[in-house]
mmCIF file of C-alpha atoms in Angstrom:
data_model
loop_
_atom_site.group_PDB
_atom_site.id
_atom_site.type_symbol
_atom_site.label_atom_id
_atom_site.label_comp_id
_atom_site.label_asym_id
_atom_site.label_seq_id
_atom_site.Cartn_x
_atom_site.Cartn_y
_atom_site.Cartn_z
ATOM 1 C CA UNK A 28 10.814 1.213 40.381
ATOM 2 C CA UNK A 29 9.482 0.046 37.005
ATOM 3 C CA UNK A 30 6.951 2.321 35.360
ATOM 4 C CA UNK A 31 3.567 0.574 34.914
ATOM 5 C CA UNK A 32 3.065 2.151 31.482
ATOM 6 C CA UNK A 33 6.354 0.651 30.263
ATOM 7 C CA UNK A 34 5.415 -2.780 31.600
ATOM 8 C CA UNK A 35 2.086 -2.642 29.786
ATOM 9 C CA UNK A 36 3.840 -1.663 26.567
ATOM 10 C CA UNK A 37 6.143 -4.664 26.772
ATOM 11 C CA UNK A 38 3.218 -6.956 27.648
ATOM 12 C CA UNK A 39 1.446 -5.699 24.554
ATOM 13 C CA UNK A 40 4.444 -6.250 22.294
ATOM 14 C CA UNK A 41 5.248 -9.673 23.737
ATOM 15 C CA UNK A 42 1.912 -11.221 22.738
ATOM 16 C CA UNK A 43 1.599 -12.260 19.082
ATOM 17 C CA UNK A 44 -1.927 -10.985 18.385
ATOM 18 C CA UNK A 45 -1.427 -7.648 20.110
ATOM 19 C CA UNK A 46 1.896 -7.174 18.318
ATOM 20 C CA UNK A 47 0.197 -7.820 14.960
ATOM 21 C CA UNK A 48 -2.578 -5.338 15.793
ATOM 22 C CA UNK A 49 -0.039 -2.650 16.676
ATOM 23 C CA UNK A 50 1.953 -3.325 13.506
ATOM 24 C CA UNK A 51 -1.204 -3.153 11.367
ATOM 25 C CA UNK A 52 -2.161 0.193 12.921
ATOM 26 C CA UNK A 53 1.359 1.568 12.383
ATOM 27 C CA UNK A 54 1.261 0.429 8.748
ATOM 28 C CA UNK A 55 -2.092 2.200 8.345
ATOM 29 C CA UNK A 56 -0.419 5.380 9.629
ATOM 30 C CA UNK A 57 2.407 4.996 7.109
ATOM 31 C CA UNK A 58 -0.044 4.540 4.247
ATOM 32 C CA UNK A 59 -1.912 7.616 5.405
ATOM 33 C CA UNK A 60 1.292 9.653 5.419
ATOM 34 C CA UNK A 61 1.806 8.518 1.820
ATOM 35 C CA UNK A 62 -1.659 9.970 1.018
ATOM 36 C CA UNK A 63 -3.303 6.605 0.527
ATOM 37 C CA UNK A 64 -5.643 6.656 3.495
ATOM 38 C CA UNK A 65 -8.694 8.324 2.047
ATOM 39 C CA UNK A 66 -10.769 10.104 4.679
ATOM 40 C CA UNK A 67 -9.447 8.077 7.632
ATOM 41 C CA UNK A 68 -6.374 9.377 9.402
ATOM 42 C CA UNK A 69 -4.225 6.269 9.794
ATOM 43 C CA UNK A 70 -7.068 4.354 11.372
ATOM 44 C CA UNK A 71 -8.384 0.846 10.881
ATOM 45 C CA UNK A 72 -11.959 -0.271 11.348
ATOM 46 C CA UNK A 73 -12.538 -3.076 13.850
ATOM 47 C CA UNK A 74 -13.954 -5.117 10.965
ATOM 48 C CA UNK A 75 -10.682 -4.839 8.958
ATOM 49 C CA UNK A 76 -8.211 -5.843 11.652
ATOM 50 C CA UNK A 77 -9.044 -9.581 12.038
ATOM 51 C CA UNK A 78 -8.465 -10.219 8.344
ATOM 52 C CA UNK A 79 -5.201 -8.266 8.365
ATOM 53 C CA UNK A 80 -3.785 -10.225 11.301
ATOM 54 C CA UNK A 81 -5.337 -13.628 10.542
ATOM 55 C CA UNK A 82 -7.402 -13.943 13.732
ATOM 56 C CA UNK A 83 -11.099 -14.248 14.544
ATOM 57 C CA UNK A 84 -13.243 -11.213 15.277
ATOM 58 C CA UNK A 85 -13.845 -12.268 18.893
ATOM 59 C CA UNK A 86 -10.150 -12.901 19.578
ATOM 60 C CA UNK A 87 -9.183 -9.598 17.984
ATOM 61 C CA UNK A 88 -11.860 -7.730 19.914
ATOM 62 C CA UNK A 89 -10.532 -9.040 23.224
ATOM 63 C CA UNK A 90 -7.008 -7.850 22.390
ATOM 64 C CA UNK A 91 -8.233 -4.474 21.115
ATOM 65 C CA UNK A 92 -9.992 -3.931 24.436
ATOM 66 C CA UNK A 93 -6.822 -4.747 26.394
ATOM 67 C CA UNK A 94 -4.701 -2.411 24.236
ATOM 68 C CA UNK A 95 -7.296 0.306 24.723
ATOM 69 C CA UNK A 96 -7.327 -0.247 28.510
ATOM 70 C CA UNK A 97 -3.545 0.162 28.495
ATOM 71 C CA UNK A 98 -3.919 3.386 26.458
ATOM 72 C CA UNK A 99 -1.720 2.031 23.673
ATOM 73 C CA UNK A 100 -4.502 2.466 21.130
ATOM 74 C CA UNK A 101 -7.553 4.688 20.975
ATOM 75 C CA UNK A 102 -10.936 4.247 19.369
ATOM 76 C CA UNK A 103 -13.473 6.593 17.915
ATOM 77 C CA UNK A 104 -16.908 5.865 16.559
ATOM 78 C CA UNK A 105 -18.049 6.942 13.127
ATOM 79 C CA UNK A 106 -21.601 5.771 12.572
ATOM 80 C CA UNK A 107 -21.510 2.043 13.320
ATOM 81 C CA UNK A 108 -17.778 1.782 12.709
ATOM 82 C CA UNK A 109 -15.198 1.685 15.479
ATOM 83 C CA UNK A 110 -11.937 3.134 14.187
ATOM 84 C CA UNK A 111 -8.699 2.296 15.991
ATOM 85 C CA UNK A 112 -5.367 4.118 15.928
ATOM 86 C CA UNK A 113 -2.140 4.294 17.925
ATOM 87 C CA UNK A 114 -2.357 6.433 21.055
ATOM 88 C CA UNK A 115 1.119 5.961 22.504
ATOM 89 C CA UNK A 116 4.254 7.577 21.107
ATOM 90 C CA UNK A 117 6.478 5.115 22.979
ATOM 91 C CA UNK A 118 5.187 2.180 20.941
ATOM 92 C CA UNK A 119 6.216 3.969 17.742
ATOM 93 C CA UNK A 120 9.706 4.633 19.113
ATOM 94 C CA UNK A 121 10.215 1.078 20.405
ATOM 95 C CA UNK A 122 9.211 -0.515 17.115
ATOM 96 C CA UNK A 123 11.325 1.963 15.161
ATOM 97 C CA UNK A 124 14.367 0.916 17.201
ATOM 98 C CA UNK A 125 13.572 -2.780 16.798
ATOM 99 C CA UNK A 126 13.266 -2.472 13.027
ATOM 100 C CA UNK A 127 16.618 -0.753 12.517
#
């Protein structure tokens, strides 16, 4: 039997926009680890992501919601900002393997 969580992870990585979102969030984590993140802990604001991935705000928002539903990313609110970050250790491991 195939684990539903694993299927969702591969669905997320197989779609171009979702893959770009995940990569952007992982890059934000790396920058944070290098002490270049300021007060945010490897997070990206919803307003930053569309520009980073070259998509519209509405398209990006739809994909962010799906990734959040699948528990691949998480969101927290800070004032009016919605800050997104990776919420799934498996996605880190899969991309690390793919990039070797």
